[in-house]
Short mmCIF file of C-alpha atoms and ligand atoms in Angstrom, two decimals:
data_model
loop_
_atom_site.label_atom_id
_atom_site.label_comp_id
_atom_site.label_asym_id
_atom_site.label_seq_id
_atom_site.Cartn_x
_atom_site.Cartn_y
_atom_site.Cartn_z
CA MET A 1 0.00 0.00 0.00
CA LEU A 2 1.18 3.47 -0.88
CA TYR A 3 0.47 6.31 1.50
CA GLU A 4 0.92 10.04 1.14
CA LYS A 5 1.21 12.75 3.77
CA CYS A 6 0.81 16.26 2.68
CA GLY A 7 -0.13 19.91 2.76
CA ILE A 8 -3.64 20.87 1.64
CA VAL A 9 -5.36 24.14 0.73
CA GLY A 10 -8.87 24.96 -0.50
CA ILE A 11 -10.46 28.27 -1.48
CA TYR A 12 -14.18 28.81 -2.00
CA SER A 13 -15.94 31.93 -3.20
CA PRO A 14 -19.66 32.64 -3.73
CA THR A 15 -18.71 34.93 -6.60
CA LEU A 16 -16.74 33.36 -9.44
CA PHE A 17 -13.27 34.88 -9.50
CA HIS A 18 -9.73 34.23 -10.72
CA MET A 19 -8.50 32.53 -7.56
CA LEU A 20 -5.69 30.27 -8.75
CA PRO A 21 -2.77 32.66 -8.01
CA HIS A 22 -4.23 33.25 -4.54
CA ALA A 23 -4.58 29.54 -3.92
CA LEU A 24 -1.02 28.83 -5.03
CA THR A 25 0.41 31.59 -2.83
CA ALA A 26 -1.49 30.21 0.16
CA ALA A 27 -0.25 26.71 -0.72
CA GLY A 28 3.31 28.03 -0.47
CA GLY A 29 2.53 28.13 3.25
CA VAL A 30 2.19 24.34 3.32
CA GLN A 31 4.89 23.45 0.77
CA HIS A 32 7.19 22.17 3.54
CA ARG A 33 4.60 19.41 4.21
CA GLY A 34 5.11 17.87 0.79
CA GLN A 35 7.75 18.63 -1.77
CA GLN A 36 7.49 15.95 -4.42
CA GLY A 37 4.47 16.90 -6.40
CA THR A 38 1.74 19.52 -6.71
CA GLY A 39 -1.78 19.23 -8.02
CA ILE A 40 -4.82 21.45 -8.36
CA ALA A 41 -8.51 21.11 -9.15
CA ILE A 42 -10.46 24.17 -10.30
CA LYS A 43 -14.24 24.22 -10.44
CA THR A 44 -15.24 26.63 -13.18
CA LYS A 45 -18.83 27.40 -14.12
CA GLU A 46 -18.85 24.39 -16.47
CA LYS A 47 -16.50 21.74 -15.13
CA ILE A 48 -13.59 20.68 -12.97
CA ILE A 49 -10.13 21.26 -14.49
CA THR A 50 -7.12 19.48 -12.99
CA TYR A 51 -3.38 19.82 -13.41
CA LYS A 52 -0.76 17.79 -11.55
CA SER A 53 2.93 17.12 -11.87
CA ASN A 54 6.02 16.15 -9.90
CA GLY A 55 7.92 19.04 -8.32
CA LEU A 56 7.49 22.08 -6.08
CA ILE A 57 4.64 24.56 -6.65
CA LYS A 58 6.98 27.00 -8.34
CA GLN A 59 8.35 24.30 -10.66
CA VAL A 60 4.97 22.88 -11.65
CA PHE A 61 3.15 26.20 -12.02
CA SER A 62 5.07 28.43 -14.40
CA THR A 63 3.50 31.78 -15.26
CA ASN A 64 2.36 30.30 -18.59
CA ILE A 65 0.53 27.43 -16.94
CA ILE A 66 -1.08 29.72 -14.36
CA ASN A 67 -2.30 32.06 -17.10
CA ARG A 68 -3.70 29.15 -19.06
CA LEU A 69 -5.54 27.61 -16.09
CA ASP A 70 -6.67 30.64 -14.13
CA LYS A 71 -10.37 30.63 -15.01
CA PRO A 72 -13.07 32.25 -12.87
CA ALA A 73 -13.90 29.58 -10.31
CA ASP A 74 -16.21 28.56 -7.46
CA TRP A 75 -13.42 26.73 -5.72
CA VAL A 76 -9.82 25.62 -6.08
CA LEU A 77 -8.06 22.77 -4.23
CA VAL A 78 -4.26 22.52 -4.01
CA HIS A 79 -2.27 19.54 -2.82
CA CYS A 80 1.47 19.33 -2.02
CA ARG A 81 2.53 15.72 -2.04
CA TYR A 82 4.89 13.84 0.19
CA GLY A 83 4.60 10.25 -1.02
CA THR A 84 6.55 7.49 0.64
CA TYR A 85 7.70 3.92 0.38
CA GLY A 86 9.34 4.25 -2.98
CA ASN A 87 6.36 4.78 -5.22
CA TYR A 88 6.01 8.10 -6.97
CA ALA A 89 3.48 7.07 -9.59
CA ARG A 90 2.05 10.19 -11.19
CA ALA A 91 -1.30 8.43 -11.24
CA ASN A 92 -1.50 8.91 -7.48
CA LEU A 93 -0.87 12.64 -7.47
CA GLN A 94 -3.80 14.47 -5.88
CA PRO A 95 -6.47 15.84 -6.14
CA CYS A 96 -8.03 12.43 -6.73
CA ILE A 97 -10.72 12.91 -9.34
CA VAL A 98 -13.51 10.34 -9.29
CA LYS A 99 -16.76 10.00 -11.25
CA THR A 100 -19.43 8.95 -8.81
CA LYS A 101 -22.23 6.44 -9.24
CA ASP A 102 -24.65 9.34 -9.82
CA ASN A 103 -22.36 10.94 -12.39
CA ASP A 104 -21.03 13.76 -10.24
CA THR A 105 -17.31 14.49 -10.15
CA LEU A 106 -15.45 14.47 -6.84
CA ALA A 107 -12.09 16.12 -6.18
CA VAL A 108 -10.39 14.92 -2.98
CA ILE A 109 -7.23 16.08 -1.21
CA HIS A 110 -5.95 14.41 1.94
CA ASN A 111 -3.36 14.93 4.63
CA GLY A 112 -2.81 11.92 6.87
CA GLU A 113 -2.95 8.21 6.43
CA PHE A 114 -6.02 5.99 6.46
CA ALA A 115 -6.00 2.86 8.63
CA ALA A 116 -7.60 -0.49 7.80
CA THR A 117 -7.36 0.23 4.08
CA ASN A 118 -8.33 -3.37 3.31
CA ASP A 119 -11.86 -2.29 4.26
CA PHE A 120 -11.82 0.06 1.22
CA ILE A 121 -10.72 -2.79 -1.02
CA SER A 122 -13.49 -5.08 0.28
CA VAL A 123 -16.16 -2.41 -0.28
CA LEU A 124 -14.92 -1.78 -3.81
CA LYS A 125 -14.79 -5.50 -4.62
CA ASN A 126 -18.30 -6.01 -3.29
CA LYS A 127 -19.91 -3.03 -4.95
CA THR A 128 -18.27 -2.77 -8.36
CA LYS A 129 -17.51 -5.23 -11.07
CA LYS A 130 -14.57 -3.27 -12.40
CA ARG A 131 -11.09 -4.53 -11.55
CA LEU A 132 -9.06 -2.29 -9.26
CA LYS A 133 -5.90 -0.82 -10.74
CA LYS A 134 -2.71 -1.94 -9.01
CA GLY A 135 -0.72 0.48 -6.83
CA LEU A 136 -3.56 2.84 -5.92
CA SER A 137 -2.87 5.04 -2.90
CA ASP A 138 -5.00 5.00 0.24
CA THR A 139 -6.54 8.33 -0.78
CA TYR A 140 -7.57 7.02 -4.22
CA LEU A 141 -9.20 3.98 -2.69
CA PHE A 142 -11.04 6.24 -0.25
CA SER A 143 -12.21 8.53 -3.05
CA LEU A 144 -13.59 5.57 -5.00
CA VAL A 145 -15.44 4.38 -1.90
CA LEU A 146 -16.84 7.88 -1.34
CA GLY A 147 -18.04 7.90 -4.94
CA LEU A 148 -20.26 4.89 -4.13
CA SER A 149 -21.67 6.26 -0.89
CA GLN A 150 -25.45 6.28 -0.33
CA GLY A 151 -27.52 9.34 0.60
CA VAL A 152 -30.04 11.85 -0.74
CA ASN A 153 -27.40 14.57 -1.14
CA TRP A 154 -23.67 15.06 -0.69
CA ASP A 155 -24.04 16.05 2.98
CA GLU A 156 -25.53 12.63 3.68
CA LYS A 157 -23.18 10.72 1.42
CA ILE A 158 -20.08 12.20 3.03
CA ILE A 159 -21.42 11.71 6.58
CA ASN A 160 -22.36 8.09 5.83
CA CYS A 161 -19.03 7.29 4.23
CA LEU A 162 -16.83 8.86 6.92
CA LYS A 163 -18.69 6.98 9.68
CA ASN A 164 -16.80 3.86 8.67
CA VAL A 165 -13.42 5.38 7.85
CA LYS A 166 -10.50 4.88 10.23
CA GLY A 167 -7.06 6.40 10.73
CA ALA A 168 -5.67 9.92 10.41
CA TYR A 169 -7.28 12.26 7.93
CA SER A 170 -7.76 15.91 7.21
CA LEU A 171 -9.72 16.14 3.98
CA ILE A 172 -10.98 18.76 1.59
CA ILE A 173 -13.57 17.46 -0.86
CA GLY A 174 -14.87 19.50 -3.78
CA VAL A 175 -18.15 18.47 -5.41
CA ASN A 176 -20.50 20.56 -7.55
CA GLY A 177 -20.77 24.03 -5.98
CA SER A 178 -19.49 23.12 -2.49
CA ILE A 179 -16.36 22.16 -0.65
CA TYR A 180 -16.38 19.96 2.45
CA LEU A 181 -13.75 19.94 5.21
CA ALA A 182 -13.42 16.87 7.42
CA ARG A 183 -11.11 15.69 10.16
CA ASP A 184 -10.74 12.31 11.85
CA LYS A 185 -12.34 11.88 15.26
CA PHE A 186 -9.04 12.41 17.15
CA GLY A 187 -7.93 15.47 15.18
CA ILE A 188 -4.56 13.86 14.47
CA ARG A 189 -3.61 16.12 11.55
CA PRO A 190 -4.40 19.84 11.42
CA LEU A 191 -7.12 21.58 9.38
CA ILE A 192 -8.12 25.20 9.84
CA PHE A 193 -10.51 27.51 8.04
CA GLY A 194 -11.21 31.22 7.83
CA LYS A 195 -12.11 34.15 5.62
CA ILE A 196 -10.64 35.88 2.63
CA LYS A 197 -12.07 39.03 1.08
CA ASP A 198 -14.31 37.22 -1.39
CA GLY A 199 -14.81 33.91 0.32
CA TYR A 200 -13.19 31.28 2.50
CA LEU A 201 -9.85 29.55 2.89
CA ALA A 202 -9.10 26.15 4.43
CA ALA A 203 -5.54 24.93 4.96
CA SER A 204 -3.33 22.63 7.00
CA GLU A 205 -1.54 25.47 8.76
CA THR A 206 -2.18 29.09 9.71
CA HIS A 207 0.95 30.07 7.79
CA ALA A 208 -1.07 29.65 4.57
CA PHE A 209 -3.52 32.26 5.90
CA SER A 210 -0.77 34.78 6.70
CA LYS A 211 0.55 34.50 3.17
CA ILE A 212 -2.61 35.93 1.60
CA GLY A 213 -3.86 38.07 4.47
CA ALA A 214 -6.72 35.67 5.33
CA THR A 215 -8.31 35.65 8.78
CA VAL A 216 -8.37 32.41 10.76
CA THR A 217 -11.85 31.58 12.09
CA ARG A 218 -11.24 28.25 13.79
CA GLU A 219 -10.08 24.64 13.50
CA VAL A 220 -12.29 22.00 11.98
CA GLY A 221 -13.20 20.01 15.10
CA LYS A 222 -12.31 16.39 15.75
CA GLY A 223 -14.64 14.26 13.64
CA GLU A 224 -16.42 17.37 12.43
CA ILE A 225 -17.56 17.93 8.82
CA VAL A 226 -17.99 21.50 7.57
CA ARG A 227 -19.64 22.37 4.27
CA ILE A 228 -18.78 25.65 2.60
CA ASP A 229 -20.95 26.99 -0.21
CA LYS A 230 -23.10 30.03 -1.00
CA ARG A 231 -24.62 29.78 2.50
CA GLY A 232 -21.17 30.11 4.11
CA PRO A 233 -19.57 27.53 6.43
CA VAL A 234 -22.04 25.13 8.07
CA SER A 235 -21.13 22.30 10.41
CA ILE A 236 -23.05 19.30 9.06
CA GLN A 237 -21.51 16.80 11.48
CA LYS A 238 -20.66 17.89 15.01
CA GLU A 239 -17.41 17.20 16.85
CA SER A 240 -16.78 13.64 18.04
CA GLY A 241 -16.34 14.60 21.70
CA ARG A 242 -13.37 12.23 21.83
CA LYS A 243 -10.05 13.14 23.39
CA SER A 244 -7.77 15.04 21.02
CA HIS A 245 -4.68 13.26 19.74
CA PHE A 246 -3.01 15.98 17.72
CA CYS A 247 0.38 14.82 16.43
CA ASP A 248 3.18 15.96 18.75
CA PHE A 249 5.74 15.81 15.95
CA GLU A 250 3.88 18.70 14.28
CA TRP A 251 5.00 20.89 17.20
CA ALA A 252 8.58 19.71 17.23
CA TYR A 253 9.36 19.59 13.53
CA PHE A 254 6.71 19.16 10.91
CA SER A 255 4.91 22.52 11.05
CA ARG A 256 6.34 25.88 10.07
CA PRO A 257 7.58 28.10 12.93
CA GLU A 258 5.14 30.81 11.76
CA SER A 259 2.10 28.58 12.26
CA ARG A 260 -0.14 28.53 15.33
CA TYR A 261 -2.32 25.85 16.93
CA PRO A 262 -4.76 25.62 19.82
CA THR A 263 -3.05 23.76 22.62
CA THR A 264 -5.71 21.56 24.15
CA GLY A 265 -7.26 20.15 21.02
CA GLN A 266 -10.71 21.49 21.96
CA GLN A 267 -12.08 23.72 19.24
CA ASN A 268 -13.28 27.18 20.21
CA ASN A 269 -11.51 26.99 23.54
CA LYS A 270 -9.52 30.04 22.65
CA LYS A 271 -9.48 32.72 20.00
CA PRO A 272 -6.98 31.99 17.21
CA SER A 273 -5.02 35.04 18.31
CA GLU A 274 -4.35 33.18 21.58
CA TRP A 275 -3.17 29.96 19.93
CA LEU A 276 0.45 29.01 20.57
CA SER A 277 2.91 29.58 17.76
CA VAL A 278 5.10 26.65 16.84
CA SER A 279 8.10 28.93 17.18
CA LEU A 280 7.24 29.94 20.74
CA PHE A 281 6.51 26.33 21.56
CA ARG A 282 10.05 25.44 20.46
CA GLU A 283 11.48 28.28 22.54
CA ARG A 284 9.60 26.95 25.55
CA SER A 285 11.02 23.47 24.87
CA GLY A 286 14.49 25.04 24.84
CA ALA A 287 13.85 26.67 28.22
CA ILE A 288 12.63 23.34 29.63
CA LEU A 289 15.71 21.57 28.24
CA ALA A 290 17.80 24.24 29.99
CA SER A 291 16.33 23.20 33.32
CA GLU A 292 16.53 19.48 32.56
CA HIS A 293 20.08 19.50 31.12
CA PRO A 294 21.94 22.75 31.84
CA PHE A 295 25.40 23.37 30.36
CA PRO A 296 26.52 26.58 32.04
CA GLU A 297 30.11 25.94 30.90
CA ALA A 298 29.19 26.04 27.18
CA SER A 299 31.10 28.52 25.01
CA PHE A 300 27.95 29.15 22.98
CA VAL A 301 24.72 27.58 21.71
CA VAL A 302 23.90 27.11 18.01
CA GLY A 303 20.52 26.04 16.58
CA ILE A 304 20.31 23.97 13.40
CA PRO A 305 18.16 25.80 10.81
CA ASP A 306 15.24 25.99 10.64
CA SER A 307 13.50 24.07 13.38
CA GLY A 308 16.42 24.03 15.84
CA ILE A 309 16.78 27.83 15.98
CA SER A 310 13.99 28.71 18.42
CA LEU A 311 14.91 25.70 20.54
CA GLY A 312 18.51 26.97 20.74
CA THR A 313 17.54 30.55 21.55
CA GLY A 314 15.13 29.39 24.26
CA TYR A 315 17.90 27.30 25.81
CA ALA A 316 20.58 30.02 25.57
CA ASN A 317 18.33 32.81 26.90
CA THR A 318 17.36 30.75 29.93
CA LEU A 319 20.97 29.97 30.87
CA ARG A 320 22.25 33.41 29.76
CA LEU A 321 24.65 31.74 27.36
CA PRO A 322 25.86 33.33 24.11
CA TYR A 323 23.84 32.23 21.05
CA ARG A 324 25.58 32.18 17.66
CA GLN A 325 24.02 31.30 14.30
CA ALA A 326 27.28 29.65 13.26
CA VAL A 327 25.49 27.05 11.09
CA VAL A 328 23.42 28.56 8.28
CA ARG A 329 21.21 27.27 5.53
CA ASP A 330 22.46 27.67 1.96
CA HIS A 331 19.28 28.53 0.06
CA PHE A 332 21.08 28.28 -3.28
CA ASP A 333 22.38 24.77 -2.70
CA ARG A 334 20.68 22.14 -4.86
CA ASN A 335 18.95 20.83 -1.73
CA GLY A 336 18.84 24.17 0.12
CA GLN A 337 15.06 24.28 0.27
CA ASP A 338 14.43 20.60 0.71
CA ARG A 339 13.56 18.43 3.60
CA LEU A 340 16.12 15.79 2.71
CA PHE A 341 14.32 12.73 4.06
CA MET A 342 11.29 13.26 1.85
CA ARG A 343 12.53 11.14 -1.05
CA ASP A 344 12.76 7.44 -0.61
CA ASP A 345 15.10 6.84 -3.52
CA GLU A 346 17.59 9.35 -2.10
CA MET A 347 17.65 7.89 1.41
CA ARG A 348 21.13 6.40 1.20
CA LYS A 349 22.61 9.60 -0.16
CA ILE A 350 21.23 11.96 2.50
CA SER A 351 24.37 12.16 4.61
CA LYS A 352 26.38 13.40 1.61
CA LYS A 353 23.94 16.26 1.13
CA VAL A 354 23.72 17.57 4.68
CA LEU A 355 26.74 19.86 4.53
CA GLY A 356 25.63 21.28 1.20
CA LYS A 357 22.30 22.38 2.63
CA LEU A 358 23.69 23.39 6.03
CA SER A 359 27.02 25.23 6.08
CA LEU A 360 29.29 25.95 9.01
CA ILE A 361 30.69 29.46 9.25
CA ILE A 362 34.28 28.50 8.52
CA ASP A 363 36.21 30.60 11.02
CA ALA A 364 38.38 28.92 13.62
CA ARG A 365 37.90 31.92 15.94
CA ILE A 366 34.37 30.67 16.48
CA TRP A 367 35.05 27.00 16.97
CA LYS A 368 38.60 26.46 18.26
CA GLU A 369 38.63 24.84 21.73
CA ALA A 370 34.92 25.65 22.06
CA VAL A 371 32.44 23.66 24.11
CA VAL A 372 29.53 23.80 21.66
CA VAL A 373 25.89 23.10 22.47
CA VAL A 374 24.00 22.29 19.27
CA ALA A 375 20.20 22.42 19.32
CA ASP A 376 17.99 20.47 16.94
CA ASP A 377 14.33 19.57 16.79
CA SER A 378 14.72 15.80 16.64
CA ILE A 379 16.93 12.90 15.64
CA VAL A 380 15.47 10.33 13.28
CA ARG A 381 18.25 8.62 11.32
CA GLY A 382 20.97 10.85 12.72
CA ASN A 383 22.28 12.05 9.36
CA VAL A 384 22.27 15.74 10.31
CA SER A 385 23.73 15.27 13.77
CA SER A 386 26.57 12.98 12.67
CA GLU A 387 27.61 15.17 9.72
CA VAL A 388 27.43 18.41 11.70
CA THR A 389 29.27 16.90 14.68
CA ARG A 390 32.11 15.79 12.44
CA ALA A 391 32.34 19.22 10.79
CA ILE A 392 32.39 21.06 14.14
CA PHE A 393 35.14 18.85 15.52
CA SER A 394 37.15 19.33 12.34
CA MET A 395 37.07 23.10 13.01
CA GLY A 396 38.84 22.47 16.32
CA ALA A 397 35.99 22.32 18.85
CA LYS A 398 36.71 20.61 22.17
CA GLU A 399 33.25 19.21 22.91
CA VAL A 400 29.99 18.86 20.94
CA HIS A 401 26.82 18.39 23.03
CA TRP A 402 23.41 18.03 21.41
CA ILE A 403 20.15 19.12 22.98
CA ILE A 404 17.14 17.63 21.22
CA GLY A 405 13.62 19.08 21.35
CA PHE A 406 11.78 15.78 20.86
CA PRO A 407 12.21 12.57 22.90
CA ALA A 408 13.97 9.65 21.20
CA ILE A 409 12.05 8.41 18.14
CA ALA A 410 12.03 4.62 18.34
CA HIS A 411 8.79 3.66 16.57
CA LYS A 412 7.25 4.07 13.17
CA CYS A 413 4.43 6.45 12.35
CA HIS A 414 1.46 5.23 10.32
CA LEU A 415 -0.60 8.36 11.01
CA GLY A 416 0.79 10.82 8.56
CA VAL A 417 4.41 11.82 9.07
CA SER A 418 5.84 8.58 7.82
CA ILE A 419 8.65 7.75 10.15
CA ARG A 420 9.74 4.25 9.29
CA SER A 421 10.67 1.62 11.80
CA GLY A 422 13.50 -0.73 12.48
CA GLU A 423 17.08 -0.31 11.43
CA GLU A 424 16.55 3.16 9.99
CA LEU A 425 15.90 4.73 13.39
CA ILE A 426 19.04 5.32 15.40
CA ALA A 427 17.11 5.25 18.70
CA THR A 428 15.64 1.81 17.93
CA ARG A 429 19.08 0.38 17.31
CA HIS A 430 20.28 1.66 20.71
CA LYS A 431 17.08 1.16 22.74
CA SER A 432 16.85 4.97 23.10
CA ASP A 433 20.05 5.05 25.20
CA PRO A 434 21.52 8.57 24.67
CA VAL A 435 25.05 7.46 25.59
CA LYS A 436 25.11 4.82 22.87
CA ILE A 437 23.43 7.14 20.38
CA ALA A 438 26.03 9.88 21.08
CA LYS A 439 28.77 7.34 20.52
CA GLU A 440 27.44 6.32 17.12
CA LEU A 441 27.07 9.98 16.11
CA GLY A 442 30.57 10.85 17.34
CA ALA A 443 29.21 13.54 19.72
CA THR A 444 30.37 14.19 23.29
CA SER A 445 26.81 13.80 24.59
CA ILE A 446 23.14 13.96 23.63
CA TYR A 447 20.28 15.15 25.81
CA TYR A 448 16.69 14.61 24.79
CA ILE A 449 13.86 16.63 26.28
CA SER A 450 11.79 14.43 28.66
CA ASN A 451 8.28 13.28 27.69
CA ILE A 452 6.77 15.40 30.45
CA GLY A 453 8.92 18.42 29.61
CA PHE A 454 7.84 18.24 25.99
CA ILE A 455 4.15 17.97 26.82
CA LYS A 456 4.35 20.85 29.31
CA ALA A 457 5.87 23.07 26.64
CA ARG A 458 2.62 22.87 24.67
CA LEU A 459 0.13 22.78 27.55
CA LEU A 460 0.75 26.39 28.61
CA GLY A 461 -1.37 26.93 31.74
CA LYS A 462 -3.41 23.75 31.33
CA LYS A 463 -2.86 21.13 34.01
CA PHE A 464 -0.67 18.16 33.15
CA VAL A 465 -2.54 14.87 33.58
CA ASN A 466 -0.35 12.45 35.50
CA THR A 467 -0.27 8.86 34.31
CA THR A 468 0.89 5.75 36.10
CA ASP A 469 2.47 4.51 32.88
CA PRO A 470 4.77 7.26 31.46
CA LYS A 471 4.23 5.78 27.99
CA LYS A 472 0.62 6.96 28.14
CA ALA A 473 1.51 10.59 28.93
CA PHE A 474 1.09 11.81 25.33
CA LEU A 475 -2.27 10.15 24.78
CA GLU A 476 -3.60 11.23 28.18
CA ASN A 477 -2.53 14.84 27.57
CA GLY A 478 -4.26 15.45 24.25
CA GLY A 479 -1.47 14.43 21.89
CA CYS A 480 0.06 11.54 20.01
CA GLY A 481 3.63 10.53 20.74
CA GLY A 482 3.29 7.18 19.00
CA CYS A 483 6.73 7.45 17.38
CA ILE A 484 8.25 7.82 20.88
CA THR A 485 6.20 5.27 22.83
CA GLY A 486 4.72 2.87 20.28
CA LEU A 487 1.22 3.64 21.67
CA TYR A 488 -1.06 5.20 19.07
CA PRO A 489 -4.61 6.59 19.25
CA VAL A 490 -5.44 4.08 16.52
CA THR A 491 -3.40 1.21 15.11
CA GLN A 492 -2.75 0.61 11.45
CA ASP A 493 -5.53 -1.98 11.55
CA GLY A 494 -7.95 0.55 12.96
CA VAL A 495 -8.05 -0.54 16.65
CA GLU A 496 -8.57 2.44 18.96
CA TYR A 497 -6.43 2.97 22.05
CA GLU A 498 -9.23 4.07 24.34
CA LYS A 499 -11.33 1.07 23.46
CA SER A 500 -8.48 -1.40 23.78
CA SER A 501 -7.12 -0.09 27.11
P1 LIG B 1 18.01 13.01 10.78
O1 LIG B 1 17.73 11.84 9.89
O2 LIG B 1 19.29 13.67 10.44
O3 LIG B 1 17.91 12.62 12.20
O4 LIG B 1 16.83 14.03 10.48
C1 LIG B 1 16.98 15.30 9.93
C2 LIG B 1 15.69 16.09 10.04
O5 LIG B 1 14.68 15.53 9.20
C3 LIG B 1 15.10 16.11 11.45
O6 LIG B 1 14.59 17.39 11.70
C4 LIG B 1 14.03 15.06 11.40
O7 LIG B 1 12.98 15.33 12.28
C5 LIG B 1 13.56 15.05 9.96
N1 LIG B 1 13.28 13.69 9.50
C6 LIG B 1 14.19 12.74 9.22
N2 LIG B 1 13.62 11.61 8.81
C7 LIG B 1 12.29 11.81 8.82
C8 LIG B 1 11.17 10.99 8.47
O8 LIG B 1 11.28 9.83 8.08
N3 LIG B 1 9.96 11.54 8.58
C9 LIG B 1 9.78 12.81 9.00
N4 LIG B 1 8.55 13.30 9.06
N5 LIG B 1 10.81 13.61 9.36
C10 LIG B 1 12.07 13.13 9.27
MG1 LIG B 2 16.20 19.92 11.16
#
């Protein structure tokens, strides 16, 4: 089975207008969530037009293509793809376009990963005579199932279909003159909506809203379905009332520092202006790391761009240590803009690319005899930390200590950020022992933030719920730390944690 995690954006307007450039600019705010392919669906007065190709938004959508496609539209959906497990078939690029049993056309974009996907295959085998194409992604299978759903209108069909769907999903569905926004019952992946001048915007992250001056109204609730059409946004399926399990890796690494999220997972609990920015969250993690693992004797602290910077400044400010941006990102390097792990076929070559994307300031006055504290968001395979450690030592540093803003990642993720398991994860190989991990990376030491410290950084004033089993701390405190603990809100087969425990 092929799965794809991603960034999604949808714009709707009650008055037909040329919205493609707007939609693509907003989608730039979720480009970091998927960098392999881009696709759009535009609903003009007459029909749905689609265009998809491999590459970043700016590579796929040249000015010529934008001019050709930018027709007055009711809605536009944009998808930035991060496909995994070695299959980049263009056929699976989204939006998924499906003709339904009643001859409507559906356009579907998805961020997350469905569980129990064999259920989709059984439904399709039972209800259609056509043979299923090989290598279809989870989202395509879902879209085909949705196309067969029963109901008197699309509100009913979508509600009926999603009742039986498991796993992590944030969806935008375009059909006829409406778009629908839906989120799984635990709210594992983000989805937010708000207003633009002539309509509405929905996107994975608030950063997309800032890019086009849109106002954030609120999150789509857990298990909620919102329809947006001429009547404005209407909640057609209320929140699930289940505990939130928003992905904790979004805070540490996956989301942009400019984005903001509510912290408790309950919609409407706070105004969007009071949501916590990812950047400030990372600063708070740095301050917590400073109390858990202080290094007052450090010569200076350096954060690895981009996601390690706020962590490093939070740490340095708390201990009143000098902070130096002595490792910078080379935006003109071939891989300068990329998240290196996002391509399966390149996996083995990542380590060779790290020091092209990230450059040390080559000046021995900075490094010689220094005790350096390096801050980074997380360690997955350890490519960045081993390459950077080696480079810092080669500049003459005395000691290299890492502080890491996410506890050791020892388990896979099947809920939308695609962390693989087994040999690839350095923490699995060493049973999360930081001494052994430091040894393999060649560093003097490594200090991970504690589970509790990490959770407290996002809880703000909200009370921490104590658990007898520390492994359950993430799930009991409104998050998902499955890649740290191996306990997930829902398994890949669709079994729910709360029901099984
Ligand atoms: P490293 O492999 O050097 O530990 O990771 C470098 C950076 O890429 C880290 O910020 C890490 O969180 C991110 N990263 C590495 N591998 C993966 C992966 O498989 N999935 C995701 N979502 N992020 C990864
Ligand atoms: Mg990083």
